[in-house]
């Protein structure tokens, strides 16, 4: 009687290893790039068994049940089969009661010669005790067992067949589907068929049941010529061969494995390999016979050593007693049994993976990454499967929301996340909001400062999307109670993108916000930003000074950092040492030393500024003044011969001086160090393609004229910007824009330090008094600069009043 429970010692010891926690499915996921090493270690500390780990991963939808089972297939060296569309014979189902199958998550899907083939859908549940119960059940029926692993959908489809229910079984699904790419097939088994036979029929022996029974995986198992060839092999060699279906990629993997193992024993193989041909059906047409004339062989003695006691069976011989490979191959194969192997795929194979027949399922574990190289890990050779650049999942740019919805319907989360980011670039969005609500998942883009609904997704996809973004951003997967921040890069066909990630717990789950920085856009100039007239002249003058502070102010999202980048880009040269302290570094500038501060480890703006001063800088950029210490150090740096660029949150230019004083900086230090204060807003720019002149109410026109009359008469530059005839414009909307707007433009007011303003600051006067003094010096306000840009056709009057209503 055949041995009960497939390779009892190997299988049960493998289960013991898994259940004792010495071998974890997390190790496979780290190799595949689905989980980071840090997260895996954290999960191992918190959860001691694979079953507990499974519950966490499945609950958060980090990986699917099928991906988990394929990991077990790799660890346990047990074939993974798909039986979702496979019609199971009634005599196989009758061997195990339905109640037992449901209790233990097992399905009998094949039977022959006293052996029942069983597929497990919950491998971790089948511990040694369960295995013994299964063993006991089948011993009563004098049956042996062959163990396979399958997926959840396969199991659910198969279990219905107990009651005669079928889930649209395909007519071509005459064979269970096996996946070869998660197995290390021995050279002996690969050598059972000649390489020419394998290449011709795309079929490989991957498993030995006993000395006279084998399993073969074929790309086209229904091919009648192949079936005839297998039948002749069985007759000539007195063996039994069971046929499984497999994919093109799996056969390619098997052929590549065969060739690699042959290369290790080149000389013996050359001697042993005769010319191999295959006999075709004699009833075929004369033309077919002529085409196949040179493809005739006999199949005798392919399995001439079938009585061998070796675990992996005999080595192939063809009309000869010479072995295909030397005896050392057996030892080599045996030594490799403990290795975890994730087989290699070429770039072409990865591309072809999406084109497989509907009949044959692809291995989703390999869909979520790409293999790159072999490295040493824990003294074992392991092929590393790393997370592929998500940009490579998008062959062409996503052009509209409908394209995005079609990709989302594919339910392939990595590609969905890539598509969401790609469309955001098309829309010129600055931020992506992924927001779980009570019944749906909402996706919004911030375009030109305005949030816009893009699409709603089922709430069920929120956990995997959130987990995917957290994996990319290197955030903790198992931490959902506190906010987290991270970043990652993505390369699309025409865009290099830096993505900042923020995860915030809400009552319905983690809200994800991604800030999009398109590196291919480059640094804008002051002119591109919309700085004109007196404001432009004063800024250029302040940039030319060797020391002092240039302060950019405004609320969040007003473009302060962009203005400082434009200044740095203008003054950068080989003779100038520029060092920046930023949080985060938004755009990289060639020739500039940019530093990312990390307050969590004590590298704050203030601490960084102390170090920067020892780096012999000419120009220092401090991303933001957040406290009195940083403000004090920035002003001291300016007084000691450095040009300092920094930002501050205030509503207008005149409010910056009182704000610094309130932070604890001495007034005399402020007035001595500050050269210029720039205040700004961003407003939407009218689309140039659909810009059209418009009429405005007389009351509004009168208000605009009154505001223009307030421009100081000493400010000749800005007075010259007022046209003779006042005209106003708006965008009517077109295919190139969003509701008549495309892009944004800045509106500015620039305050320079004068004796009068210095006296007011030292006397701790109000911001209104400082503002009046600046206007007397010739400053135009943000609203006035905005009105002038309206008259130039750059924006609408409504945009200006909305942006400056608080001033």
mmCIF file of C-alpha atoms in Angstrom, residues 375-565:
data_model
loop_
_atom_site.group_PDB
_atom_site.id
_atom_site.type_symbol
_atom_site.label_atom_id
_atom_site.label_comp_id
_atom_site.label_asym_id
_atom_site.label_seq_id
_atom_site.Cartn_x
_atom_site.Cartn_y
_atom_site.Cartn_z
ATOM 1 C CA UNK A 375 21.913 37.574 -3.121
ATOM 2 C CA UNK A 376 23.309 35.749 -0.117
ATOM 3 C CA UNK A 377 20.992 35.762 2.851
ATOM 4 C CA UNK A 378 21.500 33.711 6.009
ATOM 5 C CA UNK A 379 24.099 31.638 4.143
ATOM 6 C CA UNK A 380 21.505 30.535 1.616
ATOM 7 C CA UNK A 381 21.028 31.508 -2.007
ATOM 8 C CA UNK A 382 17.762 33.392 -2.241
ATOM 9 C CA UNK A 383 16.363 35.086 -5.318
ATOM 10 C CA UNK A 384 15.040 38.408 -4.103
ATOM 11 C CA UNK A 385 11.618 39.536 -5.304
ATOM 12 C CA UNK A 386 11.481 43.281 -4.734
ATOM 13 C CA UNK A 387 8.619 45.685 -5.095
ATOM 14 C CA UNK A 388 8.665 46.974 -8.642
ATOM 15 C CA UNK A 389 8.421 50.691 -9.379
ATOM 16 C CA UNK A 390 4.689 51.278 -9.506
ATOM 17 C CA UNK A 391 5.217 53.628 -12.431
ATOM 18 C CA UNK A 392 6.065 50.630 -14.611
ATOM 19 C CA UNK A 393 2.532 49.300 -14.067
ATOM 20 C CA UNK A 394 1.175 52.133 -16.234
ATOM 21 C CA UNK A 395 2.170 51.700 -19.877
ATOM 22 C CA UNK A 396 0.441 54.876 -21.063
ATOM 23 C CA UNK A 397 -0.574 57.989 -19.143
ATOM 24 C CA UNK A 398 -4.097 57.977 -17.721
ATOM 25 C CA UNK A 399 -6.029 60.668 -19.595
ATOM 26 C CA UNK A 400 -9.352 60.959 -17.798
ATOM 27 C CA UNK A 401 -11.458 59.753 -14.902
ATOM 28 C CA UNK A 402 -13.103 57.051 -17.018
ATOM 29 C CA UNK A 403 -9.703 55.473 -17.705
ATOM 30 C CA UNK A 404 -8.993 55.548 -13.971
ATOM 31 C CA UNK A 405 -12.313 53.863 -13.188
ATOM 32 C CA UNK A 406 -11.596 51.062 -15.666
ATOM 33 C CA UNK A 407 -8.263 50.342 -13.982
ATOM 34 C CA UNK A 408 -9.894 50.443 -10.537
ATOM 35 C CA UNK A 409 -12.378 47.802 -11.737
ATOM 36 C CA UNK A 410 -9.460 45.440 -12.398
ATOM 37 C CA UNK A 411 -9.098 45.283 -8.606
ATOM 38 C CA UNK A 412 -5.304 45.162 -8.826
ATOM 39 C CA UNK A 413 -4.375 47.521 -6.000
ATOM 40 C CA UNK A 414 -0.763 48.403 -6.993
ATOM 41 C CA UNK A 415 -1.926 49.419 -10.467
ATOM 42 C CA UNK A 416 -4.891 51.355 -9.051
ATOM 43 C CA UNK A 417 -2.592 53.392 -6.773
ATOM 44 C CA UNK A 418 -0.236 54.058 -9.696
ATOM 45 C CA UNK A 419 -3.155 55.175 -11.874
ATOM 46 C CA UNK A 420 -4.472 57.543 -9.181
ATOM 47 C CA UNK A 421 -1.062 59.233 -8.987
ATOM 48 C CA UNK A 422 -0.660 59.300 -12.772
ATOM 49 C CA UNK A 423 -4.021 60.998 -13.344
ATOM 50 C CA UNK A 424 -3.169 63.528 -10.631
ATOM 51 C CA UNK A 425 -0.200 64.576 -12.787
ATOM 52 C CA UNK A 426 -2.509 64.956 -15.787
ATOM 53 C CA UNK A 427 -4.774 67.218 -13.723
ATOM 54 C CA UNK A 428 -1.746 69.127 -12.319
ATOM 55 C CA UNK A 429 -2.979 68.238 -8.818
ATOM 56 C CA UNK A 430 -0.850 69.190 -5.829
ATOM 57 C CA UNK A 431 -2.484 66.719 -3.418
ATOM 58 C CA UNK A 432 -4.414 63.448 -3.500
ATOM 59 C CA UNK A 433 -6.948 62.761 -0.742
ATOM 60 C CA UNK A 434 -8.088 59.183 -0.130
ATOM 61 C CA UNK A 435 -10.876 59.430 2.429
ATOM 62 C CA UNK A 436 -12.847 56.554 3.962
ATOM 63 C CA UNK A 437 -16.462 57.401 4.705
ATOM 64 C CA UNK A 438 -19.303 55.395 6.190
ATOM 65 C CA UNK A 439 -20.265 53.644 2.947
ATOM 66 C CA UNK A 440 -17.615 54.516 0.382
ATOM 67 C CA UNK A 441 -14.025 55.517 -0.239
ATOM 68 C CA UNK A 442 -13.734 58.986 -1.730
ATOM 69 C CA UNK A 443 -10.803 60.085 -3.904
ATOM 70 C CA UNK A 444 -10.231 63.831 -4.351
ATOM 71 C CA UNK A 445 -7.555 65.958 -6.024
ATOM 72 C CA UNK A 446 -6.521 69.471 -5.077
ATOM 73 C CA UNK A 447 -6.163 71.265 -8.402
ATOM 74 C CA UNK A 448 -5.049 74.898 -8.446
ATOM 75 C CA UNK A 449 -5.838 75.110 -4.745
ATOM 76 C CA UNK A 450 -9.389 73.739 -5.048
ATOM 77 C CA UNK A 451 -10.427 70.234 -3.952
ATOM 78 C CA UNK A 452 -12.297 68.251 -6.575
ATOM 79 C CA UNK A 453 -14.132 64.907 -6.320
ATOM 80 C CA UNK A 454 -12.605 62.350 -8.698
ATOM 81 C CA UNK A 455 -14.370 59.079 -7.955
ATOM 82 C CA UNK A 456 -15.877 56.888 -5.275
ATOM 83 C CA UNK A 457 -14.643 53.359 -4.630
ATOM 84 C CA UNK A 458 -16.119 50.523 -2.553
ATOM 85 C CA UNK A 459 -15.161 50.838 1.091
ATOM 86 C CA UNK A 460 -13.752 47.305 0.919
ATOM 87 C CA UNK A 461 -10.729 48.491 -1.090
ATOM 88 C CA UNK A 462 -9.705 51.066 1.527
ATOM 89 C CA UNK A 463 -7.520 48.708 3.635
ATOM 90 C CA UNK A 464 -5.481 47.379 0.691
ATOM 91 C CA UNK A 465 -5.061 50.849 -0.855
ATOM 92 C CA UNK A 466 -4.027 52.329 2.501
ATOM 93 C CA UNK A 467 -1.642 49.427 3.090
ATOM 94 C CA UNK A 468 -0.165 49.766 -0.394
ATOM 95 C CA UNK A 469 0.549 53.480 0.089
ATOM 96 C CA UNK A 470 1.965 52.814 3.563
ATOM 97 C CA UNK A 471 4.272 50.129 2.172
ATOM 98 C CA UNK A 472 5.489 52.538 -0.509
ATOM 99 C CA UNK A 473 5.945 55.310 2.069
ATOM 100 C CA UNK A 474 7.706 52.943 4.507
ATOM 101 C CA UNK A 475 5.120 53.499 7.224
ATOM 102 C CA UNK A 476 4.208 50.948 9.890
ATOM 103 C CA UNK A 477 1.483 48.694 8.555
ATOM 104 C CA UNK A 478 0.208 47.503 11.917
ATOM 105 C CA UNK A 479 -0.011 51.028 13.379
ATOM 106 C CA UNK A 480 -3.378 52.635 12.681
ATOM 107 C CA UNK A 481 -3.876 54.567 15.929
ATOM 108 C CA UNK A 482 -1.521 57.504 15.404
ATOM 109 C CA UNK A 483 -0.640 59.757 12.435
ATOM 110 C CA UNK A 484 2.355 58.746 10.298
ATOM 111 C CA UNK A 485 4.365 60.496 7.601
ATOM 112 C CA UNK A 486 6.581 59.116 4.853
ATOM 113 C CA UNK A 487 7.646 59.536 1.256
ATOM 114 C CA UNK A 488 8.484 57.612 -1.901
ATOM 115 C CA UNK A 489 9.542 58.239 -5.491
ATOM 116 C CA UNK A 490 7.792 57.020 -8.602
ATOM 117 C CA UNK A 491 8.931 57.180 -12.207
ATOM 118 C CA UNK A 492 6.322 57.304 -14.943
ATOM 119 C CA UNK A 493 7.080 57.402 -18.648
ATOM 120 C CA UNK A 494 7.526 61.188 -18.784
ATOM 121 C CA UNK A 495 7.545 62.162 -15.112
ATOM 122 C CA UNK A 496 9.765 61.711 -12.100
ATOM 123 C CA UNK A 497 7.556 62.253 -9.077
ATOM 124 C CA UNK A 498 8.270 62.708 -5.380
ATOM 125 C CA UNK A 499 5.290 61.725 -3.212
ATOM 126 C CA UNK A 500 4.873 62.795 0.418
ATOM 127 C CA UNK A 501 2.527 60.543 2.387
ATOM 128 C CA UNK A 502 0.457 61.415 5.442
ATOM 129 C CA UNK A 503 -1.780 58.872 7.203
ATOM 130 C CA UNK A 504 -4.325 60.181 9.706
ATOM 131 C CA UNK A 505 -6.678 57.975 11.784
ATOM 132 C CA UNK A 506 -10.367 58.916 11.405
ATOM 133 C CA UNK A 507 -13.566 57.344 12.703
ATOM 134 C CA UNK A 508 -13.922 55.385 9.447
ATOM 135 C CA UNK A 509 -10.272 54.427 9.048
ATOM 136 C CA UNK A 510 -7.009 56.006 7.989
ATOM 137 C CA UNK A 511 -7.238 58.992 5.670
ATOM 138 C CA UNK A 512 -4.319 59.087 3.237
ATOM 139 C CA UNK A 513 -3.050 62.332 1.713
ATOM 140 C CA UNK A 514 -0.308 62.292 -0.905
ATOM 141 C CA UNK A 515 1.475 65.554 -1.800
ATOM 142 C CA UNK A 516 2.628 65.346 -5.435
ATOM 143 C CA UNK A 517 5.873 67.017 -6.495
ATOM 144 C CA UNK A 518 6.583 66.641 -10.206
ATOM 145 C CA UNK A 519 10.366 66.921 -10.480
ATOM 146 C CA UNK A 520 10.251 67.211 -14.261
ATOM 147 C CA UNK A 521 8.614 70.653 -14.037
ATOM 148 C CA UNK A 522 11.801 72.286 -12.753
ATOM 149 C CA UNK A 523 12.166 75.474 -10.726
ATOM 150 C CA UNK A 524 10.029 78.440 -11.732
ATOM 151 C CA UNK A 525 11.601 81.898 -12.047
ATOM 152 C CA UNK A 526 10.346 85.016 -10.272
ATOM 153 C CA UNK A 527 8.916 86.165 -13.590
ATOM 154 C CA UNK A 528 7.078 82.834 -14.021
ATOM 155 C CA UNK A 529 5.616 83.243 -10.558
ATOM 156 C CA UNK A 530 4.148 86.602 -11.564
ATOM 157 C CA UNK A 531 6.404 89.002 -9.652
ATOM 158 C CA UNK A 532 6.411 92.349 -11.469
ATOM 159 C CA UNK A 533 6.982 96.089 -11.058
ATOM 160 C CA UNK A 534 8.471 97.530 -7.904
ATOM 161 C CA UNK A 535 8.183 94.213 -6.029
ATOM 162 C CA UNK A 536 10.434 92.539 -8.600
ATOM 163 C CA UNK A 537 13.004 95.354 -8.518
ATOM 164 C CA UNK A 538 13.218 95.353 -4.704
ATOM 165 C CA UNK A 539 13.600 91.572 -4.594
ATOM 166 C CA UNK A 540 16.454 91.619 -7.123
ATOM 167 C CA UNK A 541 18.130 94.375 -5.110
ATOM 168 C CA UNK A 542 17.839 92.427 -1.815
ATOM 169 C CA UNK A 543 19.213 89.284 -3.457
ATOM 170 C CA UNK A 544 22.360 91.182 -4.401
ATOM 171 C CA UNK A 545 23.235 92.063 -0.814
ATOM 172 C CA UNK A 546 25.854 89.838 0.877
ATOM 173 C CA UNK A 547 23.942 89.575 4.157
ATOM 174 C CA UNK A 548 20.528 90.115 5.735
ATOM 175 C CA UNK A 549 17.184 88.297 5.809
ATOM 176 C CA UNK A 550 14.687 87.921 2.985
ATOM 177 C CA UNK A 551 11.437 86.797 4.572
ATOM 178 C CA UNK A 552 8.607 85.189 2.569
ATOM 179 C CA UNK A 553 5.237 85.243 4.348
ATOM 180 C CA UNK A 554 1.719 84.005 3.765
ATOM 181 C CA UNK A 555 -0.652 81.221 4.812
ATOM 182 C CA UNK A 556 -0.080 77.550 4.053
ATOM 183 C CA UNK A 557 -0.171 76.828 0.332
ATOM 184 C CA UNK A 558 0.562 80.380 -0.795
ATOM 185 C CA UNK A 559 3.807 79.487 -2.586
ATOM 186 C CA UNK A 560 6.339 80.813 -0.070
ATOM 187 C CA UNK A 561 8.870 78.003 -0.544
ATOM 188 C CA UNK A 562 8.485 78.205 -4.330
ATOM 189 C CA UNK A 563 9.455 81.886 -4.196
ATOM 190 C CA UNK A 564 12.573 81.093 -2.159
ATOM 191 C CA UNK A 565 13.491 78.324 -4.622
#
